[in-house]
Short mmCIF file of C-alpha atoms in Angstrom, two decimals:
data_model
loop_
_atom_site.label_atom_id
_atom_site.label_comp_id
_atom_site.label_asym_id
_atom_site.label_seq_id
_atom_site.Cartn_x
_atom_site.Cartn_y
_atom_site.Cartn_z
CA MET V 1 -3.28 76.11 37.31
CA PRO V 2 -2.20 74.51 34.02
CA GLN V 3 -4.48 71.76 32.79
CA GLN V 4 -3.59 68.77 30.65
CA SER V 5 -4.89 68.68 27.09
CA LYS V 6 -6.67 65.42 27.97
CA PRO V 7 -7.84 65.86 31.57
CA VAL V 8 -7.62 62.98 34.00
CA SER V 9 -10.68 62.18 36.10
CA TYR V 10 -9.14 62.21 39.55
CA GLY V 11 -10.78 60.56 42.52
CA GLY V 12 -10.14 60.35 46.22
CA GLN V 13 -11.16 59.09 49.61
CA ALA V 14 -11.50 60.63 53.03
CA VAL V 15 -9.37 59.08 55.78
CA ILE V 16 -8.96 59.87 59.48
CA GLU V 17 -7.85 63.52 59.67
CA GLY V 18 -6.90 63.54 56.01
CA VAL V 19 -7.59 62.81 52.35
CA MET V 20 -6.26 60.33 49.81
CA PHE V 21 -6.11 61.19 46.10
CA GLY V 22 -5.39 58.78 43.28
CA GLY V 23 -3.58 59.86 40.13
CA LYS V 24 -2.54 57.96 37.02
CA HIS V 25 0.68 56.75 38.59
CA VAL V 26 0.44 57.26 42.35
CA ASN V 27 -1.93 57.38 45.33
CA VAL V 28 -1.17 60.01 47.98
CA THR V 29 -2.63 60.48 51.45
CA ALA V 30 -2.10 63.66 53.45
CA VAL V 31 -2.88 63.59 57.18
CA ARG V 32 -3.01 66.47 59.64
CA ARG V 33 -1.09 65.51 62.76
CA LYS V 34 -1.85 66.69 66.27
CA ASP V 35 1.01 69.23 66.17
CA GLY V 36 -0.41 70.76 62.96
CA GLU V 37 2.14 69.16 60.63
CA ILE V 38 0.92 67.40 57.47
CA THR V 39 2.50 64.03 56.71
CA TYR V 40 2.12 61.89 53.60
CA LEU V 41 1.81 58.31 52.46
CA GLU V 42 2.83 57.98 48.80
CA VAL V 43 2.23 54.69 46.98
CA PRO V 44 3.07 54.42 43.26
CA LYS V 45 0.56 52.37 41.27
CA GLN V 46 1.85 49.05 40.03
CA ASP V 47 -1.23 47.31 38.67
CA LYS V 48 -0.77 43.79 37.34
CA THR V 49 -1.24 43.29 33.61
CA TRP V 50 -4.20 40.98 34.13
CA VAL V 51 -5.89 43.54 36.37
CA MET V 52 -5.48 46.24 33.72
CA LYS V 53 -6.99 43.91 31.11
CA LEU V 54 -9.99 43.17 33.33
CA ARG V 55 -10.53 46.91 33.82
CA ARG V 56 -11.27 47.19 30.09
CA ILE V 57 -14.10 44.64 30.08
CA PRO V 58 -17.58 46.21 30.54
CA LEU V 59 -19.54 44.98 33.59
CA LEU V 60 -16.54 43.04 34.89
CA ARG V 61 -14.41 46.18 35.21
CA GLY V 62 -16.79 47.59 37.80
CA ILE V 63 -16.30 44.69 40.21
CA VAL V 64 -12.53 44.71 39.67
CA SER V 65 -12.38 48.47 40.28
CA ILE V 66 -14.48 48.25 43.46
CA ILE V 67 -12.38 45.50 45.03
CA ASP V 68 -9.12 47.12 43.92
CA SER V 69 -10.18 50.46 45.37
CA SER V 70 -11.24 48.82 48.65
CA VAL V 71 -7.86 47.14 49.01
CA LYS V 72 -5.80 50.22 48.17
CA GLY V 73 -8.06 52.51 50.18
CA SER V 74 -7.74 50.32 53.27
CA LYS V 75 -3.97 50.71 53.22
CA HIS V 76 -4.30 54.49 53.26
CA LEU V 77 -7.03 54.40 55.88
CA ASN V 78 -4.80 52.19 58.02
CA TYR V 79 -1.97 54.73 57.68
CA SER V 80 -4.22 57.53 58.88
CA ALA V 81 -5.48 55.39 61.77
CA ASP V 82 -1.90 54.64 62.81
CA ALA V 83 -1.06 58.35 62.64
CA TYR V 84 -4.06 59.22 64.80
CA ALA V 85 -3.25 56.54 67.36
CA ASP V 86 0.41 57.54 67.39
CA ASP V 87 -0.50 61.15 68.19
CA GLU V 88 -2.35 59.94 71.27
CA LEU V 89 0.64 58.01 72.65
CA GLU V 90 3.00 59.29 75.30
CA PRO V 91 6.66 59.64 74.13
CA GLU V 92 7.72 56.56 76.12
CA GLU V 93 4.96 54.44 74.64
CA LYS V 94 5.75 55.75 71.16
CA ALA V 95 9.38 54.67 71.49
CA LYS V 96 8.29 51.19 72.61
CA GLN V 97 5.86 50.86 69.69
CA GLN V 98 8.52 51.94 67.20
CA GLU V 99 11.04 49.47 68.61
CA LYS V 100 8.50 46.67 68.64
CA GLN V 101 6.89 47.21 65.23
CA GLY V 102 9.50 49.06 63.20
CA THR V 103 8.55 51.26 60.26
CA GLY V 104 7.30 50.67 56.74
CA TRP V 105 4.98 48.04 55.32
CA SER V 106 5.96 44.39 55.62
CA LEU V 107 4.54 41.72 53.29
CA SER V 108 2.45 40.29 56.14
CA MET V 109 0.96 43.75 56.86
CA ILE V 110 0.03 44.25 53.20
CA ILE V 111 -1.56 40.79 52.96
CA GLY V 112 -3.44 41.39 56.20
CA VAL V 113 -4.83 44.75 55.10
CA THR V 114 -5.79 43.30 51.70
CA ALA V 115 -7.65 40.36 53.28
CA VAL V 116 -9.52 42.57 55.74
CA ALA V 117 -10.51 45.00 52.99
CA ILE V 118 -11.93 42.27 50.75
CA LEU V 119 -13.73 40.49 53.60
CA SER V 120 -15.18 43.75 54.94
CA PHE V 121 -16.44 44.70 51.49
CA LEU V 122 -18.02 41.29 50.87
CA PHE V 123 -19.55 41.13 54.35
CA GLY V 124 -21.08 44.59 54.02
CA LYS V 125 -22.55 43.92 50.58
CA ILE V 126 -23.93 40.52 51.58
CA VAL V 127 -25.56 41.84 54.76
CA LEU V 128 -27.10 44.83 52.98
CA THR V 129 -28.31 42.49 50.23
CA LEU V 130 -29.84 39.72 52.36
CA LEU V 131 -31.16 41.53 55.44
CA PRO V 132 -33.77 43.58 53.50
CA VAL V 133 -34.97 40.36 51.87
CA VAL V 134 -35.57 38.74 55.24
CA ILE V 135 -37.28 41.81 56.69
CA GLU V 136 -39.53 42.31 53.65
CA ASP V 137 -40.52 38.64 53.59
CA PHE V 138 -41.35 38.71 57.31
CA LEU V 139 -43.48 41.86 57.03
CA PHE V 140 -45.21 41.48 53.66
CA LYS V 141 -45.02 37.82 52.59
CA ASN V 142 -48.75 37.18 52.95
CA VAL V 143 -49.98 40.69 52.11
CA PHE V 144 -49.91 40.34 48.27
CA ASP V 145 -48.45 38.14 45.52
CA ASN V 146 -46.95 40.70 43.11
CA GLN V 147 -43.22 39.98 43.15
CA PHE V 148 -42.30 43.32 41.58
CA LEU V 149 -43.96 45.13 44.49
CA HIS V 150 -42.09 42.85 46.89
CA ASN V 151 -38.86 43.85 45.13
CA VAL V 152 -39.75 47.54 45.37
CA LEU V 153 -40.44 47.18 49.12
CA GLU V 154 -37.17 45.30 49.49
CA GLY V 155 -35.38 48.22 47.83
CA VAL V 156 -37.17 50.72 50.08
CA ILE V 157 -36.19 48.75 53.18
CA LYS V 158 -32.58 48.56 51.96
CA LEU V 159 -32.56 52.31 51.43
CA ILE V 160 -34.06 52.95 54.89
CA LEU V 161 -31.43 50.73 56.52
CA LEU V 162 -28.67 52.48 54.58
CA LEU V 163 -29.88 55.98 55.44
CA ALA V 164 -30.43 55.07 59.10
CA TYR V 165 -26.93 53.60 59.33
CA LEU V 166 -25.30 56.62 57.69
CA TRP V 167 -27.24 59.07 59.85
CA LEU V 168 -26.41 57.14 63.02
CA ILE V 169 -22.67 56.97 62.43
CA SER V 170 -22.58 60.61 61.28
CA GLN V 171 -23.56 61.64 64.82
CA THR V 172 -20.20 60.48 66.22
CA PRO V 173 -17.48 63.20 66.28
CA MET V 174 -14.87 61.14 64.40
CA ILE V 175 -17.20 60.12 61.57
CA LYS V 176 -18.50 63.68 61.30
CA ARG V 177 -14.90 64.87 60.77
CA LEU V 178 -14.36 62.04 58.27
CA PHE V 179 -17.41 63.24 56.32
CA GLN V 180 -16.02 66.80 56.44
CA TYR V 181 -12.82 65.57 54.82
CA HIS V 182 -15.01 63.76 52.29
CA GLY V 183 -16.58 67.11 51.45
CA ALA V 184 -13.13 68.71 51.23
CA GLU V 185 -12.06 66.04 48.76
CA HIS V 186 -15.05 66.75 46.50
CA LYS V 187 -14.53 70.50 46.66
CA VAL V 188 -10.87 70.23 45.61
CA ILE V 189 -11.69 68.00 42.64
CA SER V 190 -14.50 70.34 41.53
CA ALA V 191 -12.25 73.39 41.85
CA TYR V 192 -9.49 71.71 39.87
CA GLU V 193 -11.90 70.61 37.14
CA ALA V 194 -13.12 74.21 36.91
CA GLY V 195 -9.54 75.42 36.43
CA GLU V 196 -9.42 77.33 39.72
CA GLU V 197 -6.22 78.03 41.62
CA LEU V 198 -6.33 75.68 44.61
CA THR V 199 -6.57 77.95 47.62
CA PRO V 200 -8.93 77.39 50.59
CA GLU V 201 -10.95 80.45 49.62
CA ASN V 202 -11.42 79.30 46.01
CA VAL V 203 -12.09 75.67 46.91
CA GLN V 204 -14.72 76.53 49.53
CA LYS V 205 -16.88 78.13 46.83
CA TYR V 206 -17.62 74.72 45.32
CA SER V 207 -20.20 72.14 46.31
CA ARG V 208 -19.33 69.28 48.64
CA LEU V 209 -21.33 66.99 46.29
CA HIS V 210 -19.78 65.32 43.23
CA TYR V 211 -21.19 63.07 40.52
CA ARG V 212 -18.37 60.50 40.58
CA CYS V 213 -18.65 59.79 44.32
CA GLY V 214 -18.98 56.24 45.59
CA SER V 215 -22.14 57.31 47.42
CA SER V 216 -23.80 57.70 44.03
CA PHE V 217 -22.75 54.16 43.20
CA ILE V 218 -24.38 52.81 46.37
CA MET V 219 -27.67 54.50 45.49
CA LEU V 220 -27.55 53.09 41.97
CA THR V 221 -27.12 49.52 43.25
CA VAL V 222 -30.39 49.88 45.19
CA ILE V 223 -32.29 51.17 42.13
CA ILE V 224 -30.74 48.73 39.64
CA GLY V 225 -31.38 45.82 42.01
CA ILE V 226 -35.14 46.46 42.05
CA PHE V 227 -35.43 46.10 38.29
CA LEU V 228 -32.85 43.36 37.79
CA TYR V 229 -34.36 41.13 40.50
CA SER V 230 -37.75 41.52 38.85
CA VAL V 231 -36.53 39.67 35.76
CA PHE V 232 -36.42 36.45 37.80
CA THR V 233 -39.12 34.67 39.77
CA TYR V 234 -38.72 32.71 43.01
CA ASP V 235 -40.82 30.25 45.00
CA ASN V 236 -39.55 30.75 48.54
CA LEU V 237 -37.34 32.89 50.75
CA TRP V 238 -34.23 30.72 50.34
CA GLU V 239 -34.48 30.79 46.56
CA ARG V 240 -34.96 34.55 46.69
CA MET V 241 -31.86 34.99 48.87
CA GLY V 242 -29.84 32.72 46.60
CA GLN V 243 -30.84 34.78 43.56
CA ARG V 244 -29.74 37.96 45.30
CA LEU V 245 -26.29 36.54 46.01
CA LEU V 246 -25.87 35.21 42.47
CA LEU V 247 -27.01 38.50 40.94
CA LEU V 248 -24.90 40.68 43.23
CA PRO V 249 -21.92 40.84 40.81
CA VAL V 250 -24.30 41.72 37.97
CA VAL V 251 -25.92 44.51 40.02
CA LEU V 252 -22.49 45.94 40.87
CA GLY V 253 -21.31 45.72 37.27
CA VAL V 254 -24.40 47.34 35.77
CA SER V 255 -24.43 50.07 38.43
CA PHE V 256 -20.79 50.90 37.71
CA GLU V 257 -21.49 51.28 33.99
CA LEU V 258 -24.57 53.42 34.64
CA LEU V 259 -22.55 55.64 36.97
CA LYS V 260 -20.04 56.25 34.17
CA ILE V 261 -22.90 57.11 31.81
CA THR V 262 -24.64 59.50 34.22
CA ASN V 263 -21.34 61.25 34.89
CA SER V 264 -20.72 61.72 31.17
CA LEU V 265 -24.24 63.15 30.75
CA ARG V 266 -24.16 65.53 33.70
CA ASP V 267 -23.78 68.59 31.45
CA ILE V 268 -26.96 67.75 29.47
CA PRO V 269 -29.82 69.75 31.08
CA VAL V 270 -32.43 66.96 31.25
CA LEU V 271 -30.25 63.85 31.54
CA ARG V 272 -28.15 65.29 34.37
CA TYR V 273 -31.03 64.50 36.73
CA LEU V 274 -30.13 60.80 36.43
CA GLY V 275 -27.33 61.42 38.89
CA TYR V 276 -29.41 63.29 41.44
CA PRO V 277 -30.30 60.32 43.72
CA GLY V 278 -26.60 59.77 44.36
CA LEU V 279 -26.07 63.45 45.06
CA TRP V 280 -28.92 63.38 47.59
CA LEU V 281 -27.23 60.50 49.43
CA GLN V 282 -24.06 62.59 49.63
CA LEU V 283 -25.97 65.05 51.80
CA LEU V 284 -25.43 62.41 54.50
CA THR V 285 -21.95 61.17 53.56
CA THR V 286 -20.36 64.62 53.27
CA LYS V 287 -20.25 67.65 55.57
CA GLU V 288 -19.02 71.20 55.00
CA PRO V 289 -15.27 71.24 55.76
CA THR V 290 -13.25 73.86 57.60
CA ASN V 291 -10.49 75.82 55.86
CA ALA V 292 -7.92 73.76 57.75
CA GLN V 293 -9.43 70.54 56.39
CA VAL V 294 -9.50 71.97 52.89
CA GLU V 295 -5.79 72.82 53.27
CA VAL V 296 -5.03 69.14 53.94
CA SER V 297 -7.05 68.12 50.89
CA ILE V 298 -5.22 70.65 48.71
CA ALA V 299 -1.86 69.45 50.05
CA SER V 300 -2.73 65.85 49.18
CA PHE V 301 -3.94 66.76 45.70
CA ASN V 302 -0.94 68.96 44.88
CA ARG V 303 1.48 66.31 46.12
CA MET V 304 -0.29 63.73 43.97
CA LEU V 305 -0.02 65.97 40.90
CA GLU V 306 3.67 66.58 41.60
CA LEU V 307 4.50 62.88 41.96
CA ASP V 308 2.27 61.93 39.04
CA ALA V 309 4.29 64.23 36.78
CA LYS V 310 7.57 62.74 38.05
CA LEU V 311 6.47 59.13 37.76
CA ALA V 312 5.13 59.73 34.25
CA ASN V 313 8.76 60.09 33.18
CA VAL V 314 9.87 56.81 34.77
CA SER V 315 10.65 54.39 31.98
CA THR V 316 10.38 51.06 33.85
CA ALA V 317 8.30 49.87 36.78
CA THR V 318 11.43 48.60 38.54
CA GLU V 319 12.59 52.15 39.04
CA VAL V 320 9.44 52.96 41.04
CA PRO V 321 9.70 52.40 44.80
CA VAL V 322 7.06 50.25 46.49
CA ALA V 323 6.02 53.00 48.92
CA THR V 324 7.30 56.22 50.40
CA LEU V 325 5.99 57.84 53.56
CA ASP V 326 6.75 60.18 56.36
CA PRO V 327 6.96 57.63 59.19
CA VAL V 328 3.98 57.47 61.48
CA LYS V 329 5.99 56.02 64.34
CA GLY V 330 9.10 58.08 65.02
#
């Protein structure tokens, strides 16, 4: 497969029965339908100028990227969920749904998905930030006075909660398949970066773990938080919780920058171990995919490359459609 002289670091996301890949100019989701057909959601990127400027500012760019990815990823996840639900409908019900809801993405749908994505992200981060504080304070408040040790225990509790949650949800059939598609996404990116022809047989040779995965970012936030929180002192539980909330954007920003550094150093024999904690977490968030799942991932990636090449030649943003998809309903 021909490679660009200046390779692009592609990323993706597993969705229900499919994979989304993001290119320079377009995000593409491929979903395997119940009848075996693969359908696509194709959304050209149209980032606002102010968003692009914020993405160039160290520390701040991490937070902007995380929220932006959550919003865009939710739209693709919603598409895959609609496809899955549609496949379970009887023909009569499907006709009623199509007549009632129509096709495409209305402004209200986009706003709704955006709001839910942002609120879900904030809720998850706040809960995972504050709950370990409360638990640690309840269990060890009067055991010792060393605040650094309290912070370490807080980080350990956060990690235990995270691992327990991931293990628990991975036991459900749907999440297990989602994690298999996550592994398929990583394998395709690794195969492409190695210059392999993208066939199921070639792709399956590669690891389901990848340095740039969001799972690595989650692990880094736990580690960075322990040290960053230790810079500040607190007098009571409420002050401690308030500090955690105020420092949350800083933890996310620093973790994002460190993730970029560890990824750039992964080919250095000693320094590559900096990324290992994140890879270990991926042992839970990814599963070995089937050849059929890898085929969907390859289809998504190839379609993204094809559209990326086409859209690179578009001279003005007005010529780019808002979204193109094979309709889920109908």
